[in-house]
CSV table of C-alpha atoms in Angstrom, one decimal:
chain,number,residue,atom,x,y,z
A,89,ARG,CA,89.1,2.4,27.0
A,90,ARG,CA,92.2,4.7,27.1
A,91,HIS,CA,91.6,8.1,28.5
A,92,GLY,CA,91.3,10.6,27.1
A,93,LEU,CA,87.6,9.1,26.0
A,94,ASN,CA,84.2,9.0,27.8
A,95,ALA,CA,83.1,7.3,30.6
A,96,LEU,CA,79.1,7.7,32.8
A,97,PHE,CA,78.6,9.2,35.2
A,98,LEU,CA,75.3,9.3,37.6
A,99,CYS,CA,75.2,13.1,38.5
A,100,VAL,CA,73.0,14.9,41.4
A,101,SER,CA,71.4,18.6,42.4
A,102,PRO,CA,69.7,17.6,39.9
A,103,PHE,CA,70.3,13.7,38.2
A,104,ARG,CA,71.1,13.6,35.9
A,105,LEU,CA,74.0,11.3,33.1
A,106,LYS,CA,76.4,12.8,32.1
A,107,ASP,CA,79.0,11.4,29.7
A,108,LEU,CA,82.0,13.8,30.9
A,109,GLU,CA,86.1,12.9,29.5
A,110,VAL,CA,87.5,10.7,32.2
A,111,PRO,CA,90.7,12.4,33.8
A,112,LYS,CA,94.4,11.6,32.7
A,113,LEU,CA,96.7,9.5,34.9
A,114,GLY,CA,98.5,10.5,37.8
A,115,ASP,CA,101.9,8.6,38.6
A,116,SER,CA,99.6,8.0,42.1
A,117,ASP,CA,96.6,7.4,40.3
A,118,VAL,CA,94.1,3.9,39.1
A,119,HIS,CA,91.7,4.1,37.0
A,120,VAL,CA,88.7,1.9,37.3
A,121,LYS,CA,86.5,0.0,35.7
A,122,MET,CA,83.3,0.7,38.0
A,123,LEU,CA,81.1,-3.2,38.3
A,124,ALA,CA,78.5,-2.8,40.1
A,125,ALA,CA,77.3,0.0,42.5
A,126,PRO,CA,74.3,0.1,45.1
A,127,ILE,CA,72.3,2.7,46.4
A,128,ASN,CA,72.4,2.3,50.5
A,129,PRO,CA,69.7,5.3,52.1
A,130,ALA,CA,72.8,7.1,53.5
A,131,ASP,CA,73.1,8.2,49.2
A,132,ILE,CA,69.7,9.0,48.9
A,133,ASN,CA,70.4,11.5,52.6
A,134,MET,CA,73.3,13.3,50.8
A,135,ILE,CA,71.4,13.8,47.6
A,136,GLN,CA,68.8,15.2,49.9
A,137,GLY,CA,71.2,17.6,52.2
A,138,THR,CA,71.1,16.0,55.5
A,139,TYR,CA,73.7,14.3,56.2
A,140,PRO,CA,76.6,14.7,58.2
A,141,LEU,CA,79.4,14.3,54.8
A,142,LEU,CA,78.4,16.2,51.9
A,143,SER,CA,80.2,16.7,48.1
A,144,PRO,CA,80.4,20.2,46.8
A,145,LEU,CA,78.4,20.0,43.6
A,146,PRO,CA,78.3,19.3,41.4
A,147,ALA,CA,78.6,15.9,42.1
A,148,VAL,CA,78.7,12.3,41.5
A,149,GLY,CA,76.5,9.8,43.2
A,150,GLY,CA,77.1,7.1,45.1
A,151,ASN,CA,79.5,5.9,47.9
A,152,GLU,CA,79.6,2.1,47.9
A,153,GLY,CA,80.6,0.1,45.2
A,154,VAL,CA,83.5,-2.3,43.2
A,155,GLY,CA,85.2,-1.6,40.6
A,156,GLU,CA,88.1,-3.1,38.5
A,157,VAL,CA,92.5,-1.9,38.7
A,158,LEU,CA,92.6,-0.7,34.7
A,159,GLU,CA,95.7,0.8,34.8
A,160,VAL,CA,97.7,2.2,38.4
A,161,GLY,CA,100.2,5.2,37.8
A,162,ARG,CA,103.7,4.0,38.0
A,163,ARG,CA,104.2,5.1,42.2
A,164,VAL,CA,101.6,2.9,42.5
A,165,THR,CA,102.7,-0.6,43.8
A,166,ALA,CA,99.4,-1.9,45.6
A,167,LEU,CA,97.6,-2.0,43.3
A,168,SER,CA,97.9,-4.1,39.1
A,169,PRO,CA,95.6,-4.2,36.8
A,170,GLY,CA,92.6,-6.6,37.1
A,171,ASP,CA,91.9,-6.2,40.7
A,172,TRP,CA,89.7,-5.6,42.7
A,173,VAL,CA,89.2,-2.8,44.5
A,174,ILE,CA,86.7,-1.1,47.2
A,175,PRO,CA,86.1,3.0,48.4
A,176,ALA,CA,88.7,2.7,50.9
A,177,ASP,CA,86.0,5.2,52.8
A,178,ALA,CA,83.0,7.8,51.2
A,179,GLY,CA,82.4,10.6,49.6
A,180,LEU,CA,84.3,8.0,46.7
A,181,GLY,CA,81.1,9.1,43.9
A,182,THR,CA,80.5,5.5,43.2
A,183,TRP,CA,77.7,5.6,40.5
A,184,ARG,CA,79.9,6.3,37.0
A,185,THR,CA,81.4,3.7,34.6
A,186,ARG,CA,85.0,4.5,34.7
A,187,GLY,CA,87.1,6.7,37.3
A,188,VAL,CA,90.4,7.8,38.3
A,189,PHE,CA,91.2,7.5,41.9
A,190,PRO,CA,93.5,8.5,43.9
A,191,ALA,CA,95.3,4.3,45.4
A,192,GLU,CA,94.8,6.1,48.6
A,193,MET,CA,91.1,5.9,48.4
A,194,LEU,CA,90.5,2.8,47.4
A,195,LEU,CA,90.6,-1.2,49.0
A,196,LYS,CA,91.9,-4.0,47.4
A,197,VAL,CA,89.6,-6.5,47.3
A,198,PRO,CA,89.5,-10.6,46.5
A,199,SER,CA,88.1,-11.1,43.7
A,200,ASP,CA,86.9,-14.9,44.5
A,201,ILE,CA,83.8,-13.6,46.0
A,202,PRO,CA,80.0,-13.0,44.1
A,203,VAL,CA,80.1,-8.6,42.5
A,204,LEU,CA,77.2,-8.0,44.2
A,205,CYS,CA,78.9,-9.4,47.4
A,206,ALA,CA,82.1,-7.0,46.8
A,207,ALA,CA,79.8,-4.0,45.6
A,208,THR,CA,78.0,-4.1,49.2
A,209,LEU,CA,80.7,-4.9,51.3
A,210,SER,CA,82.3,-1.6,52.7
A,211,VAL,CA,79.4,-0.6,54.5
A,212,ASN,CA,76.4,-2.0,55.9
A,213,PRO,CA,78.5,-5.7,57.1
A,214,CYS,CA,81.0,-3.5,58.2
A,215,THR,CA,78.2,-1.4,60.4
A,216,ALA,CA,77.8,-5.1,61.2
A,217,PHE,CA,80.5,-6.7,62.0
A,218,ARG,CA,82.4,-3.5,63.9
A,219,VAL,CA,79.1,-3.2,65.9
A,220,LEU,CA,78.8,-6.5,67.4
A,221,ALA,CA,82.3,-6.7,68.2
A,222,ASP,CA,83.3,-3.1,69.8
A,223,PHE,CA,80.9,-2.3,72.7
A,224,GLU,CA,79.9,-6.0,74.2
A,225,SER,CA,82.2,-9.0,74.5
A,226,LEU,CA,79.8,-10.7,73.4
A,227,ALA,CA,80.1,-15.5,73.7
A,228,PRO,CA,78.4,-17.9,71.7
A,229,GLY,CA,75.1,-18.6,74.1
A,230,ASP,CA,74.5,-15.2,74.6
A,231,SER,CA,71.8,-12.4,72.8
A,232,VAL,CA,71.3,-10.0,70.7
A,233,ILE,CA,68.2,-7.9,69.4
A,234,GLN,CA,68.1,-5.4,66.4
A,235,ASN,CA,65.2,-3.4,65.2
A,236,ALA,CA,64.8,-2.9,61.2
A,237,ALA,CA,66.4,-6.5,60.7
A,238,ASN,CA,65.6,-6.8,57.3
A,239,SER,CA,67.6,-3.8,56.6
A,240,GLY,CA,71.4,-4.3,55.4
A,241,VAL,CA,72.7,-4.1,57.8
A,242,GLY,CA,70.4,-5.5,59.8
A,243,GLN,CA,71.0,-8.7,57.5
A,244,ALA,CA,74.4,-8.8,58.1
A,245,VAL,CA,74.2,-9.4,61.4
A,246,ILE,CA,72.2,-12.3,61.8
A,247,GLN,CA,74.7,-14.2,59.0
A,248,ILE,CA,77.7,-12.5,61.3
A,249,ALA,CA,76.3,-13.4,64.9
A,250,ARG,CA,74.8,-16.8,63.7
A,251,ALA,CA,78.8,-17.6,62.7
A,252,SER,CA,79.6,-16.9,65.7
A,253,GLY,CA,77.2,-18.4,67.8
A,254,ILE,CA,74.9,-15.8,68.8
A,255,LYS,CA,72.2,-15.4,68.5
A,256,THR,CA,69.2,-12.1,67.0
A,257,ILE,CA,65.8,-11.7,67.9
A,258,ASN,CA,65.1,-9.4,65.3
A,259,VAL,CA,62.6,-6.8,64.7
A,260,VAL,CA,60.5,-5.8,61.8
A,261,ARG,CA,57.9,-4.3,61.3
A,262,ASP,CA,54.8,-5.3,60.3
A,263,ARG,CA,53.9,-5.8,56.8
A,264,PRO,CA,51.4,-7.5,54.2
A,265,ASP,CA,53.6,-9.6,53.0
A,266,LEU,CA,55.1,-11.0,56.8
A,267,PRO,CA,55.5,-14.6,57.4
A,268,LYS,CA,57.7,-14.2,53.4
A,269,LEU,CA,59.9,-12.0,55.3
A,270,VAL,CA,60.2,-14.1,58.2
A,271,GLU,CA,60.9,-17.0,56.1
A,272,ARG,CA,64.0,-15.1,54.4
A,273,LEU,CA,65.4,-13.4,57.7
A,274,LYS,CA,65.0,-17.1,59.8
A,275,ALA,CA,66.6,-19.0,56.2
A,276,LEU,CA,69.6,-16.3,56.6
A,277,GLY,CA,70.2,-17.5,60.7
A,278,ALA,CA,67.8,-15.6,62.8
A,279,ASP,CA,66.2,-17.4,66.4
A,280,HIS,CA,63.6,-15.9,66.0
A,281,VAL,CA,61.8,-12.5,64.5
A,282,VAL,CA,59.0,-10.3,66.0
A,283,THR,CA,56.6,-7.2,64.7
A,284,GLU,CA,57.4,-4.1,66.4
A,285,GLU,CA,53.6,-4.5,68.3
A,286,MET,CA,55.2,-8.4,69.8
A,287,LEU,CA,58.1,-6.0,71.8
A,288,ARG,CA,54.9,-5.1,74.0
A,289,LYS,CA,52.9,-8.2,74.2
A,290,PRO,CA,53.9,-10.9,77.5
A,291,GLU,CA,54.2,-13.4,75.0
A,292,MET,CA,58.3,-12.0,74.6
A,293,LYS,CA,59.0,-13.2,77.6
A,294,ASP,CA,58.9,-17.0,76.7
A,295,ILE,CA,61.4,-16.3,73.9
A,296,PHE,CA,63.0,-15.3,77.0
A,297,LYS,CA,63.1,-19.8,78.2
A,298,SER,CA,65.6,-20.5,75.6
A,299,ILE,CA,67.8,-17.9,75.3
A,300,PRO,CA,69.3,-15.0,77.6
A,301,ARG,CA,68.3,-11.0,77.6
A,302,PRO,CA,70.2,-9.2,75.2
A,303,ARG,CA,73.4,-7.8,76.6
A,304,LEU,CA,73.4,-5.9,72.9
A,305,ALA,CA,71.1,-3.6,71.8
A,306,LEU,CA,71.0,-2.5,67.6
A,307,ASN,CA,69.1,0.0,66.5
A,308,CYS,CA,68.7,2.3,63.5
A,309,VAL,CA,64.5,3.5,63.7
A,310,GLY,CA,63.9,5.4,67.2
A,311,GLY,CA,61.6,6.6,68.5
A,312,LYS,CA,58.9,3.4,69.8
A,313,SER,CA,60.4,0.7,68.2
A,314,THR,CA,63.8,1.9,69.9
A,315,THR,CA,62.5,2.7,73.9
A,316,GLU,CA,60.5,-1.1,73.2
A,317,MET,CA,63.6,-2.3,72.6
A,318,LEU,CA,65.2,-1.2,74.8
A,319,ARG,CA,63.2,-2.6,78.2
A,320,HIS,CA,64.0,-6.3,77.0
A,321,LEU,CA,68.1,-5.7,77.7
A,322,GLN,CA,70.0,-6.4,80.4
A,323,PRO,CA,70.8,-4.5,83.0
A,324,LYS,CA,74.0,-2.6,82.5
A,325,GLY,CA,73.6,-3.7,78.9
A,326,THR,CA,74.0,-1.2,75.4
A,327,MET,CA,72.0,-0.1,73.0
A,328,VAL,CA,74.4,1.5,70.2
A,329,THR,CA,72.6,4.0,67.5
A,330,TYR,CA,73.9,3.5,64.3
A,331,GLY,CA,70.8,5.1,62.6
A,332,GLY,CA,66.8,7.6,62.7
A,333,MET,CA,64.6,5.7,59.1
A,334,ALA,CA,61.8,6.3,62.1
A,335,LYS,CA,63.6,10.6,62.2
A,336,GLN,CA,62.1,10.7,65.7
A,337,PRO,CA,64.1,10.9,69.0
A,338,VAL,CA,65.7,7.9,71.5
A,339,MET,CA,63.1,8.3,74.5
A,340,VAL,CA,64.4,6.5,77.2
A,341,PRO,CA,62.4,6.1,80.5
A,342,VAL,CA,64.4,7.4,83.3
A,343,SER,CA,64.5,4.2,84.8
A,344,ALA,CA,66.5,2.2,82.3
A,345,PHE,CA,68.7,4.3,83.1
A,346,ILE,CA,69.3,4.5,87.4
A,347,PHE,CA,68.3,1.1,87.9
A,348,ARG,CA,69.2,-1.0,84.8
A,349,ASP,CA,72.0,1.1,84.8
A,350,VAL,CA,71.8,0.5,80.3
A,351,ARG,CA,74.0,2.5,77.6
A,352,LEU,CA,73.0,4.2,75.6
A,353,ARG,CA,76.3,4.5,71.5
A,354,GLY,CA,76.4,6.1,69.0
A,355,PHE,CA,78.7,3.9,65.4
A,356,TRP,CA,78.9,5.4,62.4
A,357,MET,CA,81.3,3.9,60.6
A,358,THR,CA,82.7,6.8,58.8
A,359,GLN,CA,83.7,7.8,62.0
A,360,TRP,CA,85.2,4.5,62.4
A,361,ARG,CA,87.7,5.3,59.1
A,362,LYS,CA,88.6,8.2,60.0
A,363,ASP,CA,89.5,7.2,63.8
A,364,HIS,CA,91.9,4.2,62.2
A,365,ALA,CA,93.1,5.7,58.9
A,366,GLN,CA,96.5,5.0,60.5
A,367,ASP,CA,95.7,2.1,61.9
A,368,GLN,CA,95.0,-0.2,59.0
A,369,GLY,CA,95.7,-3.6,60.7
A,370,SER,CA,91.9,-3.3,61.5
A,371,VAL,CA,90.8,-3.1,58.8
A,372,ALA,CA,92.0,-5.3,56.8
A,373,ARG,CA,90.7,-7.7,59.6
A,374,MET,CA,87.8,-6.4,59.6
A,375,MET,CA,88.5,-7.0,55.2
A,376,ASP,CA,89.7,-10.4,56.4
A,377,ALA,CA,87.4,-11.4,58.6
A,378,LEU,CA,83.8,-11.5,56.4
A,379,CYS,CA,85.3,-12.0,52.6
A,380,GLN,CA,85.8,-15.7,54.9
A,381,LEU,CA,82.6,-15.6,56.0
A,382,ILE,CA,81.5,-14.7,52.4
A,383,ARG,CA,83.9,-17.9,51.0
A,384,LYS,CA,82.6,-20.0,53.2
A,385,GLY,CA,78.9,-19.3,52.1
A,386,GLN,CA,78.3,-17.3,56.0
A,387,LEU,CA,78.0,-14.5,54.7
A,388,THR,CA,75.7,-13.3,51.2
A,389,ALA,CA,74.9,-10.2,49.8
A,390,PRO,CA,71.5,-8.4,50.5
A,391,ALA,CA,68.7,-9.0,48.3
A,392,CYS,CA,69.4,-7.4,45.4
A,393,THR,CA,67.3,-5.9,42.7
A,394,GLU,CA,70.2,-5.4,39.7
A,395,VAL,CA,69.1,-2.7,37.4
A,396,PRO,CA,71.8,-0.7,34.1
A,397,LEU,CA,73.0,2.7,34.7
A,398,GLN,CA,70.6,4.4,32.9
A,399,ASP,CA,67.5,3.0,34.4
A,400,TYR,CA,68.7,4.7,37.7
A,401,ARG,CA,65.6,7.4,37.9
A,402,ALA,CA,63.4,4.0,38.6
A,403,ALA,CA,66.1,2.3,40.9
A,404,LEU,CA,66.4,6.0,42.8
A,405,GLU,CA,62.3,5.7,43.0
A,406,ALA,CA,62.3,1.9,44.3
A,407,SER,CA,64.6,2.2,47.0
A,408,MET,CA,62.8,5.1,48.6
A,409,LYS,CA,59.8,3.3,48.5
A,410,PRO,CA,58.1,2.1,51.9
A,411,PHE,CA,59.1,-1.7,53.2
A,412,VAL,CA,61.8,-2.5,50.9
A,413,SER,CA,63.2,-5.4,51.4
A,414,SER,CA,65.7,-5.7,47.9
A,415,LYS,CA,69.0,-3.6,47.6
A,416,GLN,CA,69.0,-1.6,44.2
A,417,ILE,CA,72.6,-2.1,42.2
A,418,LEU,CA,73.8,-0.5,39.4
A,419,LEU,CA,74.9,-2.3,37.1
A,420,LEU,CA,78.4,-0.4,35.7
């Protein structure tokens, strides 16, 4: 459809599906047909008003997704009709069928990767890539410990680490279908999968008979999970916090600082993108590395449930249920 015709937008506060006119294409704009967009925890936090980045209302939901370029403005040279694009930063509003965006707000991605991989590329795999690369100089044979290992970032960490020869110790919450989850994570390349309760048990020592203690811990939970995970970190190791699903503070014994000199760091993908806005080479190298892993079959999309946009209410409800192991993807 040309401009002047309508597109569906999933607007927030309160949620409703709206039929709106597609804006006129400017000289530096790109008209995009959205293909698929996930529902991430940060999307829900933005809607709840608890995220550091908030869009002025009324707003279209969604920070991630993939679309196909339909038309470009006369000053746009980096993109052409038929190209696939993803958001260059958060706040784009991807839960829509069509959109007109400034070209600088989009990144071109190869169209020879699966659509679900492209739709989920810009947040979780990028976060996993950066936390593995930017805080410790890991080499093949080193190990990493992470909680919420069944999350989108957790699944990407397992696969990227496996491709680099890095061992992973993956912490998950106990649940009724635990054996099924363990099997799925090991199929992705997880070396060890343990529950939060197992972190406190002497049996953990058996793991470190075959692999070294981790120099890097990745935390997106907080609370007791973090404290227990920290106990297994090597002296002078680093814990990186990129989320707080338990909504509890990170508790660290004083002895961990004094006698083991552990480092606590934080990471936010949105801030990394802001810091590297003028360093497109770093962005391009990261995206190329991730797409190469996807092409080789070493990085897949997280477990997904595909939902038509019209069924958005069911998708939102499913995304907020406990023990979610499947990401809701809106098909647009």
